[in-house]
XYZ file of C-alpha atoms in Angstrom:
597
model
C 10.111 27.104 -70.680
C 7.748 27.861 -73.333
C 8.115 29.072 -76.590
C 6.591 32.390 -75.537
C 8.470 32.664 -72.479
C 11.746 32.037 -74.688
C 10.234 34.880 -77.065
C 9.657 37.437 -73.841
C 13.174 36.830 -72.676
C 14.779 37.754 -76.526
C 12.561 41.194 -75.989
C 14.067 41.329 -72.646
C 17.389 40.994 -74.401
C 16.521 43.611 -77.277
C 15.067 46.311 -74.757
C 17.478 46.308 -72.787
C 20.431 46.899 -75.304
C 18.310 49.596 -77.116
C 17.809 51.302 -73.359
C 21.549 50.922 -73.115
C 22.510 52.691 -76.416
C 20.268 55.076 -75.498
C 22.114 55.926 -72.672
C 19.285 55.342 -70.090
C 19.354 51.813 -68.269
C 15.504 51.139 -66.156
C 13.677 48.529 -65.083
C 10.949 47.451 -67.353
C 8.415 45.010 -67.642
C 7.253 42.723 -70.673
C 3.724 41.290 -70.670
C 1.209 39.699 -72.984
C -0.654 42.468 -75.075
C -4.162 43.176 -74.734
C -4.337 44.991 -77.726
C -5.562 42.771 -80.849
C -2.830 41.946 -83.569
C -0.132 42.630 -80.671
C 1.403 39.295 -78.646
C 3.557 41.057 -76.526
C 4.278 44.720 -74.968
C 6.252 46.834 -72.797
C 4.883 49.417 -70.994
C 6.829 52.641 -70.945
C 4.770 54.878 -68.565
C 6.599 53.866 -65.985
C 10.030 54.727 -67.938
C 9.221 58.306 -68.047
C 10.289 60.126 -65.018
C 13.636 58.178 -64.947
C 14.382 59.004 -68.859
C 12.643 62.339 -68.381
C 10.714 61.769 -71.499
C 6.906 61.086 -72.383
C 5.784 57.230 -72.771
C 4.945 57.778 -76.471
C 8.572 59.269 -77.355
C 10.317 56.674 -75.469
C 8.443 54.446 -76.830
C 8.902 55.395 -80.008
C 12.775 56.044 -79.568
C 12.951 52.443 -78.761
C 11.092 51.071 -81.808
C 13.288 52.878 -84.240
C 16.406 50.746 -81.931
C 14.982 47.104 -82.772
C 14.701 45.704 -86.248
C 12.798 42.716 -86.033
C 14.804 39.483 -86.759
C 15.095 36.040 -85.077
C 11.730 35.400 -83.187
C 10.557 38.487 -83.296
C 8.290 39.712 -86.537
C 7.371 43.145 -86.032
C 7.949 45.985 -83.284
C 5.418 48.826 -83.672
C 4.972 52.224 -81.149
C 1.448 52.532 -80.277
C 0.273 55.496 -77.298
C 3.223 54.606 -75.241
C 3.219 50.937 -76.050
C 6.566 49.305 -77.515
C 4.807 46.594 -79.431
C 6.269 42.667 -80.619
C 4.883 40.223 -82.676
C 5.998 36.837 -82.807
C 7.331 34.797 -86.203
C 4.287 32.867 -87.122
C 6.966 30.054 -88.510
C 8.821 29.960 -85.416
C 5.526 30.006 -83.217
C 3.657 27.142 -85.174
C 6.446 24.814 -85.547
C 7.888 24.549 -81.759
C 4.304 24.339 -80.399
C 3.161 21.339 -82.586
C 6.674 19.930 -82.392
C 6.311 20.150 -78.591
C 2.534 19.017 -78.404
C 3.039 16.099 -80.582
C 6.362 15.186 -78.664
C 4.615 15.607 -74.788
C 0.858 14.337 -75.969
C -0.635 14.210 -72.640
C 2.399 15.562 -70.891
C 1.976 19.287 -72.761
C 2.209 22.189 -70.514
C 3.303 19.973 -67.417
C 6.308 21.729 -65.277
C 8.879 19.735 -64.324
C 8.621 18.479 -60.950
C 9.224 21.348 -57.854
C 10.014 19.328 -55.101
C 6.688 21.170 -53.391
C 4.634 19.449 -51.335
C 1.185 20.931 -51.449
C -1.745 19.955 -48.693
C -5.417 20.618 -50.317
C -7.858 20.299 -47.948
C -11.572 20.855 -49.213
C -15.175 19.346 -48.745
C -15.177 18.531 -45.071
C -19.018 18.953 -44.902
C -20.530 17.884 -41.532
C -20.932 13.855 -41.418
C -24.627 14.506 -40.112
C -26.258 14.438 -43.933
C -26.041 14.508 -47.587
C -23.725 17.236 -49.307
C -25.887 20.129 -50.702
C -25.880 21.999 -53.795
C -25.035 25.449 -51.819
C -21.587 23.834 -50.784
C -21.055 21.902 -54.197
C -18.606 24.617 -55.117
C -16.223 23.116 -52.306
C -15.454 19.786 -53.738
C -15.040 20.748 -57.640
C -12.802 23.676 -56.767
C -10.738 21.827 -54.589
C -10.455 18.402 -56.971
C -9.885 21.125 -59.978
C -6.883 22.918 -58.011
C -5.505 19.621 -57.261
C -5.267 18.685 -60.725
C -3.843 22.377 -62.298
C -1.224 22.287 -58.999
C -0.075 18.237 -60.179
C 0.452 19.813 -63.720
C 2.306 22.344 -62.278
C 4.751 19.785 -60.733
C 4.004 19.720 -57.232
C 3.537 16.691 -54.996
C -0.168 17.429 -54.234
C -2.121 15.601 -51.159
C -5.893 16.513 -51.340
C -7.462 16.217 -47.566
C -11.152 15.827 -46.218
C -11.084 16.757 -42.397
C -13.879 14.704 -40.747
C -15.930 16.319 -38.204
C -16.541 13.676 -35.945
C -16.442 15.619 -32.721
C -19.128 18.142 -31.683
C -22.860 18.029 -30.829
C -24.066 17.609 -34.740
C -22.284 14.334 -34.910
C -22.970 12.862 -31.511
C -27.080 13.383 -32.154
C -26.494 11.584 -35.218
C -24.940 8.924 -33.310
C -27.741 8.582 -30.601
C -30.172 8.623 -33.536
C -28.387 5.624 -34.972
C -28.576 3.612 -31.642
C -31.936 4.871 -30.526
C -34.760 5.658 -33.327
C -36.244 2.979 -35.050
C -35.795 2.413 -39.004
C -39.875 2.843 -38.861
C -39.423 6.190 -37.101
C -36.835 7.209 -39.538
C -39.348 6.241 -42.890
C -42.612 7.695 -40.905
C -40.195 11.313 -40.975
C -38.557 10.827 -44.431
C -42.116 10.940 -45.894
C -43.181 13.221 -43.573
C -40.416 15.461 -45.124
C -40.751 14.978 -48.407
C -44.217 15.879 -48.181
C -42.790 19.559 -46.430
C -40.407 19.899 -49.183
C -43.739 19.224 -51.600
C -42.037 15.868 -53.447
C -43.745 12.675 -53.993
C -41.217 10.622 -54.038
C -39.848 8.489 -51.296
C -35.866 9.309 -50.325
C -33.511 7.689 -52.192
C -32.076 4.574 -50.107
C -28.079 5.246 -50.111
C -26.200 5.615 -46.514
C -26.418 9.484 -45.844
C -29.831 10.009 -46.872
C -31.178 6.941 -44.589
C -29.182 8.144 -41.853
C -29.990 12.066 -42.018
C -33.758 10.594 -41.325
C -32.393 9.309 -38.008
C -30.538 12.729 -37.437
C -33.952 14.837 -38.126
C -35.661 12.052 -35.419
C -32.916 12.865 -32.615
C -33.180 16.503 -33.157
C -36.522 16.921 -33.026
C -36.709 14.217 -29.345
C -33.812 16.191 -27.786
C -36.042 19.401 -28.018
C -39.199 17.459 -26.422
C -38.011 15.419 -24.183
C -35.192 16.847 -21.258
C -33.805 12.715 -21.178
C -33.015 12.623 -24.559
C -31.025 16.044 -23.939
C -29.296 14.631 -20.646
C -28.069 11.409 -22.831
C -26.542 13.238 -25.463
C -24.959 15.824 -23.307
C -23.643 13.144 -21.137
C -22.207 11.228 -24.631
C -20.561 14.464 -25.357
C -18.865 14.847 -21.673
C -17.839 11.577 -22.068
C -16.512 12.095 -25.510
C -14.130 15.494 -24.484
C -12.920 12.979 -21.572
C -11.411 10.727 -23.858
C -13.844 7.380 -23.407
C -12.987 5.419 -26.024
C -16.150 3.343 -26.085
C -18.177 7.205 -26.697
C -15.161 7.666 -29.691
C -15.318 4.744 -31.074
C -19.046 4.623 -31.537
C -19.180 8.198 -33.272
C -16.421 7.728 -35.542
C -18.354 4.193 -36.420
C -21.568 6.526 -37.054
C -19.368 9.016 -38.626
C -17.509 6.760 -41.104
C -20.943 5.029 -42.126
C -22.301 8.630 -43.068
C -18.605 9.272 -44.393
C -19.478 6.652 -46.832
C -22.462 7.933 -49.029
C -21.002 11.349 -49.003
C -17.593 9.664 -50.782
C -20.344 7.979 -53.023
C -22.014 11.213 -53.939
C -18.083 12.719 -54.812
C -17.751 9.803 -56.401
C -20.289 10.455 -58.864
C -18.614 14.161 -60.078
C -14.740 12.143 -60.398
C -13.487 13.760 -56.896
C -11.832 11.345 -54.897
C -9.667 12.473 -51.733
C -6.276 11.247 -50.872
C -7.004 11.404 -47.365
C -9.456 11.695 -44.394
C -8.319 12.935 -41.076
C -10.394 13.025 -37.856
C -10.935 15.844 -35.832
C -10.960 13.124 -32.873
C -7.265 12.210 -33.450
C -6.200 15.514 -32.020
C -8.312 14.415 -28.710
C -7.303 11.115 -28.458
C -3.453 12.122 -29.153
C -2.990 15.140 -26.533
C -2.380 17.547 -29.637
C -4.918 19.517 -28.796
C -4.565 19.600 -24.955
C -0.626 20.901 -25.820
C -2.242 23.677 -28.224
C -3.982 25.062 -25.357
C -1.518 24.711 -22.989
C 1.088 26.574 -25.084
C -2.017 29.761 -26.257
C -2.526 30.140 -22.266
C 1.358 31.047 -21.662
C 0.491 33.751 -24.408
C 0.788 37.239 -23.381
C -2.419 37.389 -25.347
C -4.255 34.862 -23.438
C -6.996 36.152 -20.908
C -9.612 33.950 -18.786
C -13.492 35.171 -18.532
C -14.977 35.256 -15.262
C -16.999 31.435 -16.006
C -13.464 30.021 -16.356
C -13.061 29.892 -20.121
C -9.904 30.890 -22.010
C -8.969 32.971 -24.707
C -6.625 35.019 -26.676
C -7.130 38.303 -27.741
C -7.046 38.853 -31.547
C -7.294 42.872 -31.689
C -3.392 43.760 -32.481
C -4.344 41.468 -35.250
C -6.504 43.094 -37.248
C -9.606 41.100 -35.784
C -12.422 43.978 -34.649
C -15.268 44.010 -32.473
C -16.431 41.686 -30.674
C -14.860 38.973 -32.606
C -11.408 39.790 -31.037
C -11.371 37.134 -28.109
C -10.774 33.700 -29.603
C -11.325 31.356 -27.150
C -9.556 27.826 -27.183
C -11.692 26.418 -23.969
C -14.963 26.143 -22.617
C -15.247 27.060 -19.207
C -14.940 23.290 -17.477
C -11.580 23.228 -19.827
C -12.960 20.745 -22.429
C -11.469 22.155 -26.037
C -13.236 23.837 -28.753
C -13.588 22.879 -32.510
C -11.172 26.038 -32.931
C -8.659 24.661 -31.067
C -8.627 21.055 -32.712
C -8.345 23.422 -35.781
C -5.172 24.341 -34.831
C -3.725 20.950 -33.611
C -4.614 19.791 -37.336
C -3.013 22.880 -39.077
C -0.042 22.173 -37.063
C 0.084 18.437 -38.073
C -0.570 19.659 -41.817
C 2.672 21.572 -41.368
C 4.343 18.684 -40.202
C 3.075 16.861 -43.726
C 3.414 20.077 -46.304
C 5.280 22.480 -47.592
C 2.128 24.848 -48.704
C -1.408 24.439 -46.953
C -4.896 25.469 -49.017
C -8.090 25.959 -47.683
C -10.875 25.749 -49.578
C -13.742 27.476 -47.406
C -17.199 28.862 -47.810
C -17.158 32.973 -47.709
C -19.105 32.326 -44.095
C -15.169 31.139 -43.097
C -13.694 34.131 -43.367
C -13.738 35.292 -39.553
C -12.768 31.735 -38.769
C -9.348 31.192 -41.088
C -8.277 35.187 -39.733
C -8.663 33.952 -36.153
C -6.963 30.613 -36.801
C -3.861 32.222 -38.562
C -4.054 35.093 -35.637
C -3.619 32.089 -33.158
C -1.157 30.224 -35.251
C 1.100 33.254 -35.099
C 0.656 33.614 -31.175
C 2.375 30.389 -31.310
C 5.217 31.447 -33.307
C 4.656 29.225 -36.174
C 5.736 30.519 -39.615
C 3.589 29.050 -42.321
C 0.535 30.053 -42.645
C -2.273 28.527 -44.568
C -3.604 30.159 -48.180
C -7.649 30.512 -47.739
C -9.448 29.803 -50.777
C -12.953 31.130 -50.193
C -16.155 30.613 -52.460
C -19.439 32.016 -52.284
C -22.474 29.389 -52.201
C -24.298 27.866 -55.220
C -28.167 28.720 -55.166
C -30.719 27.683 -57.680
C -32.955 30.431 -59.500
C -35.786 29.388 -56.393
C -33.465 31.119 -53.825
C -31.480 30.525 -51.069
C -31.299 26.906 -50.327
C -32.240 26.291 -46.071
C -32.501 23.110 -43.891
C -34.368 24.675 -41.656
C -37.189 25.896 -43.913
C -36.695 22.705 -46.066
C -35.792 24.112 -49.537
C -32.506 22.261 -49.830
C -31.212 20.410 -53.239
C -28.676 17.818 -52.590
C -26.396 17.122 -54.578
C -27.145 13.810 -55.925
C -30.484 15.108 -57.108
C -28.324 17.704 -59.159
C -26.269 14.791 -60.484
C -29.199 13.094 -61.539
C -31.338 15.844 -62.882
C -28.039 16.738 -64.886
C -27.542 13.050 -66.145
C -31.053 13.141 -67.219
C -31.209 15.328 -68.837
C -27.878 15.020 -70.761
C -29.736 11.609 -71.962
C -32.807 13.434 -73.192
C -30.660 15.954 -75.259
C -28.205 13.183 -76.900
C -31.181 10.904 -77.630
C -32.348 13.551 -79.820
C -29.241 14.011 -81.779
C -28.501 10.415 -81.802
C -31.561 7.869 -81.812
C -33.995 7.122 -84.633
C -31.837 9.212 -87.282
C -33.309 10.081 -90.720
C -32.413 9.088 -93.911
C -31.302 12.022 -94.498
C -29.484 12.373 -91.282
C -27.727 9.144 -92.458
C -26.754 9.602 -94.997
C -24.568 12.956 -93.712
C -22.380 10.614 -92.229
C -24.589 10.711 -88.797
C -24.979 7.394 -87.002
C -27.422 5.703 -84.254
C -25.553 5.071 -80.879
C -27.608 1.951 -78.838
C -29.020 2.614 -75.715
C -26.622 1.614 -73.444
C -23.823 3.869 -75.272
C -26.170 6.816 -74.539
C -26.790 6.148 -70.993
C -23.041 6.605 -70.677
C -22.051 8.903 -72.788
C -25.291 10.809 -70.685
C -23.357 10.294 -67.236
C -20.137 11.691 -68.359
C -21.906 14.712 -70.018
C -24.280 15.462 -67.560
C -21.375 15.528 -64.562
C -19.485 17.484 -67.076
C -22.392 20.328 -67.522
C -22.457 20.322 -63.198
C -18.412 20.679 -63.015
C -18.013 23.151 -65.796
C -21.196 25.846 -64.999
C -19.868 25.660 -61.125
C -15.998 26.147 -62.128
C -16.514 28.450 -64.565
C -17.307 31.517 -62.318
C -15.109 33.156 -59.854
C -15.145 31.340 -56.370
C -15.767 34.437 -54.540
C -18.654 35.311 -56.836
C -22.003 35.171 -56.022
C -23.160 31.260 -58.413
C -26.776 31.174 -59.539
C -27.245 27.219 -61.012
C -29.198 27.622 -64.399
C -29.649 24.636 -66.668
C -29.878 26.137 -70.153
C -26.510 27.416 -69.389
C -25.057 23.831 -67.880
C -26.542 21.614 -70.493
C -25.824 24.549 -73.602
C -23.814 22.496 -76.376
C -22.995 25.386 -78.366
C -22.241 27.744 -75.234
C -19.848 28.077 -72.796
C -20.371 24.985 -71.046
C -18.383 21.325 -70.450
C -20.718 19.630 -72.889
C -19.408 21.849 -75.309
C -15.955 21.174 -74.472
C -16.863 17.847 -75.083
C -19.129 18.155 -78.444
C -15.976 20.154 -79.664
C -13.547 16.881 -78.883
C -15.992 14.369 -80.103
C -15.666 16.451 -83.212
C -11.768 16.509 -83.944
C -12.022 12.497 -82.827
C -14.478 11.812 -85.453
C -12.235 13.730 -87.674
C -8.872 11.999 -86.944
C -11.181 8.472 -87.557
C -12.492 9.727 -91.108
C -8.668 10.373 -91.977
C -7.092 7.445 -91.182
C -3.317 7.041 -90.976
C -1.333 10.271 -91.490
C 2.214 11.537 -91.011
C 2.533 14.422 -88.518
C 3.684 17.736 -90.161
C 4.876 20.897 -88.759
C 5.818 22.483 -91.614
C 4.588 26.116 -91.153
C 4.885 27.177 -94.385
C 1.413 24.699 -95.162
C -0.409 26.369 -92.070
C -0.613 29.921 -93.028
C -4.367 30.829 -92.613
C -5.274 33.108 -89.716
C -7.378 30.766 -88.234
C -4.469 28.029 -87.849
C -2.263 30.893 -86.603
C -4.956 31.904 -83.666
C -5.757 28.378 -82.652
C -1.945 27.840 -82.499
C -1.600 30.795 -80.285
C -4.091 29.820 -77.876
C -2.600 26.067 -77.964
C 1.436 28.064 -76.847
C -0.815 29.703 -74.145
C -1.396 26.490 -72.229
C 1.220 26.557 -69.611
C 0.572 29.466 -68.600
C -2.835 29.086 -68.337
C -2.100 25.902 -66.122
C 0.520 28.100 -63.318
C -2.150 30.563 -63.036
C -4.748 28.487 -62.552
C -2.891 25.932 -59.801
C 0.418 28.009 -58.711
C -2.252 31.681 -58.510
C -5.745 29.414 -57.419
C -7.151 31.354 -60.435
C -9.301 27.732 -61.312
C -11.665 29.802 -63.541
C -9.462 30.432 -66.179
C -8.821 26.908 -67.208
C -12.491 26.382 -67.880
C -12.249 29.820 -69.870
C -9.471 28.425 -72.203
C -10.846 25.424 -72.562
C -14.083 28.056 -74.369
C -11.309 30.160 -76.063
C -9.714 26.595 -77.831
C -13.200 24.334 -78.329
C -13.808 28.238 -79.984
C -11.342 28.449 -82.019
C -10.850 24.682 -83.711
C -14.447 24.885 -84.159
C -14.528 28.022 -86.525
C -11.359 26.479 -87.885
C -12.843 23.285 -88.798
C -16.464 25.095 -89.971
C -14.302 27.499 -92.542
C -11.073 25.446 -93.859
C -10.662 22.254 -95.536
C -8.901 19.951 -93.941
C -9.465 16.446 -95.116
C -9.264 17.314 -98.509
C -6.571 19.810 -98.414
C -3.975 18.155 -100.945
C -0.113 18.676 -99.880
C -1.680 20.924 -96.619
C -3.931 17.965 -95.274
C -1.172 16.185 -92.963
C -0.241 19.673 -91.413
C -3.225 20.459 -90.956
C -4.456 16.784 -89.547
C -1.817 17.142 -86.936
C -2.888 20.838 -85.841
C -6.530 19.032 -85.543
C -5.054 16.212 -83.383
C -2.851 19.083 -81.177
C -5.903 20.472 -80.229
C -7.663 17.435 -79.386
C -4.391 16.799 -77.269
C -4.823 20.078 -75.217
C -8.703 20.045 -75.386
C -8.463 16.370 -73.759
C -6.052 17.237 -71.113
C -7.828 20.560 -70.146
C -10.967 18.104 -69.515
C -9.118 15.938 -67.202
C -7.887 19.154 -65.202
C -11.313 19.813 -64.761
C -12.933 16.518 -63.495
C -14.533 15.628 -66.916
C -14.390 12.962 -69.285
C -13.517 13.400 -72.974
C -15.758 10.931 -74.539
C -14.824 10.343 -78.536
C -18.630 10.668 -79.986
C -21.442 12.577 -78.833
């Protein structure tokens, strides 16, 4: 409980014994105000056909009922609006009581006894990760974090594709095309893709050479095609020799991809493979329990399927099938054996899929209801990241990966703190700015630069359409994660010009606006953190963590703090609250909070 939540249940309290001695008992609601000047509000539009009485006069029948006392401050009638302010006193001093009590541990819910399954990522083992799907992994590693605030038990999931045609030409690529072959196309390539540069020489990008190789001999040459179809037969038959060798492949691409993740601070708790479900019978039972379906059909090649259109699927989309017609199982159907395992292992499933998904995760909950299971997973979808050059394609070889992102971030990051920071002035100097060596930029650079990538991807909607743009990654005074981080550099380099002080939450020593706004956003935290994990609403924690870096750094431009007299220790340990929060709401989001800049 938060002090806010403790203030909406004393309106609560007040509202309803004014409704009471008005004669007229309703439901009502009481929500946080949009209106500036107002912290909370109930609505009483949707009072007025039970009292038989317009909004504005209940409304104002009700103000003239509560006198303000205990937490609340003021109550003011405003266009059908029952208005409440909060005690500034009583609002200042439990937050920084609380936040200097918790530190870290502010705005955590006690633990729920919920077991939460994240699954995300799961690109293709067949080559690197791309920018266009680098949505997947940040949303999923930030919704991880916001749901462990929230007090779950959280396991975060990559589902490795190791079954399938993709994986199995990668695999006869490995065991077939020379590593001379495999350099001869990766320059080839980079000279289609108009870079001089050779390709960088980690796992996935060496092997995606091989996998560009097999492609292109399986459409020239009818052997090549016969091998690899014959792996795959063997494969669906359960030959552990043909499994054994692709998961090998698999789990060698597998490894630069957890590199590249790696590199942005997502690291999974898990890896499942799709093969498991062959290799166990799971998915043989999944298809034997769809066929006795009343919604199961065959076509006239042999194949089966279940038809979708009593739910909700359309068109031609409405047969699912679950079998190829020599009775070998589909990626769909493996789909299902792994849901049902997930169930097995979690309270609460979540998806995080690309917007291209959406047919897919209708069909599979369509089929897991044919089965008469009750859970159902929670899709999160996200549209793809593109760069202001377009559409990103394999195919017609504009394609950003996303360790060249990383880098070009990192890079750049470098270039913008060597300015601030190397070869100061005298002047500079003598402003209390110091020279950070070489090797202190390079990492403060890193942890910046994966910062600006995290932030400018989290900060939008998922299901809105992302275009990359670097002046608005890399901004320091905009909304971005450096800025986050400039702002927290700050309040540390304040705290270390201090020194030792005594924490004090005296409100009657914070009384300017400014302390009483950032203090309002710092109360707001908790609730911030349920939306963002409990609701999947990820984007608002990287617009709080804007609204706070905001708000301390107006405070700290316009008030004296070090030099503040009896005030200074109040005000020192309002500065080291929201360094606190500001630190914390980093580590939700996959960034470091690094203590200069």
């Amino acid at each position: 409980m938060t002090i806010m939540d403790d203030f909406q249940n004393e309106i609560r309290q007040r509202v309803s014994a004014a409704l009471k001695d008005m004669g007229a008992e309703t439901d009502f609601v009481v929500e946080a105000s949009t209106m500036e000047g107002v912290d909370m509000a109930v609505p009483c539009f949707p009072m007025a056909k039970a009292l038989r009485k317009a909004p504005q006069a209940i409304s104002d029948d009700l103000a003239s009922r509560i006198q303000p006392s205990g937490m609340i401050s003021n109550v003011s009638s405003v266009n059908g609006f029952l208005n409440f302010n909060i005690d500034p006193s009583v609002l200042i001093e439990s937050t920084l009581k609380e936040i200097v009590e918790k530190g870290k541990d502010y705005g955590a819910l006690p633990s729920s006894g919920i077991r939460v399954n994240v699954e995300h990522t799961s690109t293709n083992p067949t080559g690197p990760i791309h920018v266009g799907r680098a949505r997947n992994p940040i949303i999923g590693d930030t919704l991880a974090r916001c749901l462990k605030k929230c007090g779950h038990e959280v396991m975060t999931e990559y589902y490795v594709n190791d079954v399938g045609k993709q994986v199995v030409v990668l695999t006869w690529g490995v065991n077939n095309v020379s590593d001379e072959d495999a350099q001869k196309n990766s320059e080839e390539h980079m000279k289609e893709i108009g870079q001089n540069e050779k390709e960088r020489d980690k796992t996935d990008h060496r092997l995606v050479a091989k996998y560009r190789v097999a492609n292109k001999l399986m459409e020239a040459q009818p052997e090549v095609q016969d091998e690899i179809s014959d792996m795959m037969r063997r494969f669906e038959q359960g030959d552990q020799e043909v499994i054994d060798t692709v998961r090998h492949t698999a789990g060698i691409m597998l490894d630069g991809l957890k590199e590249t993740l790696g590199q942005i601070n997502v690291f999974l708790d898990r890896y499942t493979w799709e093969s498991q479900y062959i290799a166990d019978g799971s998915a043989k039972s999944v298809v034997e329990k769809l066929k006795e379906s009343k919604y199961a059909g065959q076509t006239e090649d042999g194949a089966w399927y279940v038809d979708l259109k009593d739910f909700g699927v359309q068109g031609k989309n409405t047969k699912f099938t679950f079998t190829r017609s020599d009775g070998t199982t589909l990626y769909t159907t493996r789909d299902l054996a792994y849901h049902l395992d997930k169930f097995t292992r979690a309270d609460r499933l979540i998806d995080v899929l690309g917007e291209d998904q959406k047919l897919g995760s209708k069909q599979l909950c369509s089929a897991l209801e044919i089965m008469g299971d009750d859970k159902q997973p929670e899709p999160l979808f996200y549209a793809f990241v593109s760069l202001p050059q377009g559409k990103m394609s394999t195919r017609s070889g504009v394609v950003v990966y996303l360790d060249d992102l990383i880098d070009e971030a990192v890079a750049r990051a470098y270039e913008e703190i060597r300015s601030r920071r190397a070869n100061l002035s005298e002047e500079e100097k003598a402003k209390g700015r110091t020279e950070m060596s070489e090797e202190r930029m390079r990492e403060v650079a890193k942890i910046v630069g994966v910062a600006a990538v995290r932030f400018n991807i989290i900060r939008v909607q998922p299901e809105k359409q992302f275009v990359f743009k670097w002046e608005e990654a890399l901004n320091f005074d905009g909304n971005s994660g450096p800025y986050l981080q400039y702002v927290h550099a700050r309040a540390c380099s304040m705290l270390r010009k201090a020194g030792e002080f005594k924490h004090d939450t005296d409100p009657s020593k914070l009384t300017d606006p400014m302390e009483l706004n950032l203090v309002k956003i710092l109360a707001g935290y908790e609730d911030v953190l349920k939306a963002a994990g409990n609701e999947k609403r990820v984007h608002m924690l990287p617009a709080y963590g804007h609204d706070l870096a905001s708000a301390f750094n107006q405070y700290y431009a316009k008030v004296s703090i070090l030099n503040s007299g009896d005030k200074r220790d109040a005000r020192l340990t309002l500065v080291e609250c929201a360094k606190t929060v500001l630190a914390d709401v980093l580590d939700c989001l996959g960034m470091g909070a690094p203590e200069e800049m």
